[in-house]
Protein backbone atom coordinates (compact mmCIF):
# COMPACT_ATOMS: atom_id res chain seq x y z
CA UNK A 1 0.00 0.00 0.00
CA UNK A 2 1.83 3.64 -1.37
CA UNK A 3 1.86 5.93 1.86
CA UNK A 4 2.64 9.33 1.54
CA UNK A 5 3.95 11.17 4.50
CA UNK A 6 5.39 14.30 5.60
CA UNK A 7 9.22 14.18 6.97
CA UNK A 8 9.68 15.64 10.18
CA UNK A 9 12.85 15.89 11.03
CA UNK A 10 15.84 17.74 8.91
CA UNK A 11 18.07 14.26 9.25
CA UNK A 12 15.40 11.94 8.18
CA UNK A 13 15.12 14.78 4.91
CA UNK A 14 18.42 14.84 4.14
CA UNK A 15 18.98 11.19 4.44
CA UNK A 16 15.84 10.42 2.08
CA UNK A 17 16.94 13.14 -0.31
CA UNK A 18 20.11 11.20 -0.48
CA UNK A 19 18.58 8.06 -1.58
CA UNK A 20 16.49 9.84 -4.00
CA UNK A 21 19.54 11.90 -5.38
CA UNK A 22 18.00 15.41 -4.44
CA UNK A 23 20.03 17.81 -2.98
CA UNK A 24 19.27 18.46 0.47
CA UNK A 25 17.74 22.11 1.09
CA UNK A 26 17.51 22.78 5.09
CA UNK A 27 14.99 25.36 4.02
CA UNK A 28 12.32 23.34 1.97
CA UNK A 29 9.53 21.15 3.43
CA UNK A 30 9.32 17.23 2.46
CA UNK A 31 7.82 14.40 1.74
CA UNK A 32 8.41 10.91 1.03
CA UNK A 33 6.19 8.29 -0.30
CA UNK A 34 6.64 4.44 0.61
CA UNK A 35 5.09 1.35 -1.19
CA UNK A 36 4.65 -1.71 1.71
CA UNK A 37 7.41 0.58 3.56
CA UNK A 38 9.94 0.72 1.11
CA UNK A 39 10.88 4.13 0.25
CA UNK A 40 10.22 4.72 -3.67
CA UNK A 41 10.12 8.98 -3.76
CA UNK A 42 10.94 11.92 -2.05
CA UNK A 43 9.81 15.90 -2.86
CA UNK A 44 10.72 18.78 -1.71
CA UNK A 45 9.13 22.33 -1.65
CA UNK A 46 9.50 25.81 -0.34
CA UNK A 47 6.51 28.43 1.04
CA UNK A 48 7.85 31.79 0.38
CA UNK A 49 4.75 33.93 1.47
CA UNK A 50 1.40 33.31 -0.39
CA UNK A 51 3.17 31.09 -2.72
CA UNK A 52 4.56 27.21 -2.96
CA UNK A 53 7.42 26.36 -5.00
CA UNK A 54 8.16 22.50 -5.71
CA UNK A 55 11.62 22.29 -6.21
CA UNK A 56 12.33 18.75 -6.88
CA UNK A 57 10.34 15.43 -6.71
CA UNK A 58 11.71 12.20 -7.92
CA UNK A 59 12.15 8.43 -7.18
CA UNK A 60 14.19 7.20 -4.63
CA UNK A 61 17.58 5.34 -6.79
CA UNK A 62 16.55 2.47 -8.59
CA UNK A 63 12.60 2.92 -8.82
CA UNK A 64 10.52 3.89 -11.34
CA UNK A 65 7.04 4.86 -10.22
CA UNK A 66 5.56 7.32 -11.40
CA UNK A 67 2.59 7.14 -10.20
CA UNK A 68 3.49 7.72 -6.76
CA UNK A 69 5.41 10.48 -7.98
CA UNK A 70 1.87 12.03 -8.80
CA UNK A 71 0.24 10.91 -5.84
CA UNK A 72 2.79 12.66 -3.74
CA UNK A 73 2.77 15.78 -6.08
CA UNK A 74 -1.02 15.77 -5.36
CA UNK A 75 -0.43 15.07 -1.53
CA UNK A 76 1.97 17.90 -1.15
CA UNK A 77 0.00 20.54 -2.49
CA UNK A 78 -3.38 19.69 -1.00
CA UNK A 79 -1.47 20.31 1.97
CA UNK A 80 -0.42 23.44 0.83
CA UNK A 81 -3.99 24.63 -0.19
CA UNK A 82 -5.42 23.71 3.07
CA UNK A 83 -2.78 25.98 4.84
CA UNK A 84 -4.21 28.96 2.47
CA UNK A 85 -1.53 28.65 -0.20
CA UNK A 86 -2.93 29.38 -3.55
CA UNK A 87 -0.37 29.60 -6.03
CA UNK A 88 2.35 26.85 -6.69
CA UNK A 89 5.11 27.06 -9.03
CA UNK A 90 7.35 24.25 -10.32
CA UNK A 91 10.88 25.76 -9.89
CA UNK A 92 12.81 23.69 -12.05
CA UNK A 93 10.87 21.46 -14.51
CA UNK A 94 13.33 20.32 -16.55
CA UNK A 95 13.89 17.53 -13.46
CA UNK A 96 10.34 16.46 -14.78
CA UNK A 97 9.01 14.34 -17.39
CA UNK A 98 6.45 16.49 -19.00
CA UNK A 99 3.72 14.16 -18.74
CA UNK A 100 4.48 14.03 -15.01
CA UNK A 101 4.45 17.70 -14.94
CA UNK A 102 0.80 17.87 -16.59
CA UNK A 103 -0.78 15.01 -15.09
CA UNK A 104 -0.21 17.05 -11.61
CA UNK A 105 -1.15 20.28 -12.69
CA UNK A 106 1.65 22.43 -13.77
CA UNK A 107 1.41 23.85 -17.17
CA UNK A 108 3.51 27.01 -18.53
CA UNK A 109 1.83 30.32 -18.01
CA UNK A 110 2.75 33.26 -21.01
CA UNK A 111 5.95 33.49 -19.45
CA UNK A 112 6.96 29.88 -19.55
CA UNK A 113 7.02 29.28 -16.10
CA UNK A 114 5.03 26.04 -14.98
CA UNK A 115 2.30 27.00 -12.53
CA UNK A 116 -0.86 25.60 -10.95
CA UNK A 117 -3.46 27.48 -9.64
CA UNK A 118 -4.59 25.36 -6.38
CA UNK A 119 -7.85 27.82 -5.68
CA UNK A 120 -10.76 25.20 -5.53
CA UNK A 121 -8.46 22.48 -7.10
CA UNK A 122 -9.31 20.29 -4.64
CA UNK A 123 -12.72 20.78 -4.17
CA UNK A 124 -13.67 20.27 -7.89
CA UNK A 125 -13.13 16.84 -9.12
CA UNK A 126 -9.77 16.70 -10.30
């Protein structure tokens, strides 16, 4: 069963960004996701005020699910809507497939940057 959780210390993140190969940022937020405990993903993500910017989500070394990649993606910024963030921003999207990228939400806005407008997201069906 894929769990997604929250990391709660800064050790346990930078020890799971490790086995994902995502450099650790002491300044970001985390989560990892787990299939029958095994860790398969990790993401990271800043709040810098009214906005959320993803800046990396990927598998843990050796694992290729993307779907839990999405179901993380997802997790993460429900979270971030329910704390009154809004606007979320994909900071570097070249780390993500593109089909990854739209099947969570993030599409370029007129200026290219990848975006996703979270404001009754999850209260819609989506």
């Amino acid at each position: 069963m894929l769990k997604i959780l929250p990391i709660e210390t800064k050790d346990e993140q930078a020890r799971i960004m490790a086995l994902c190969s995502i450099p650790y940022n002491v300044n970001a937020l985390a989560y990892a996701a787990y299939d029958e405990d095994v860790l398969v993903g990790g993401a990271q993500f800043l709040l810098k005020g009214a906005t959320c910017h993803v800046i990396d989500i990927a598998n843990a070394d050796g694992v290729d699910d993307e779907e839990a990649l999405f179901i993380m993606g997802r997790g993460l910024l429900n979270f971030v809507d329910l704390c009154g963030i809004h606007d979320a921003y994909l900071d570097y999207p070249e780390k993500v497939s593109e089909a990854l990228r739209a099947r969570i939400g993030f599409f370029a806005n007129d200026e290219g940057v990848y975006y996703m407008n979270l404001r009754g997201f999850f209260t819609n069906k989506h």
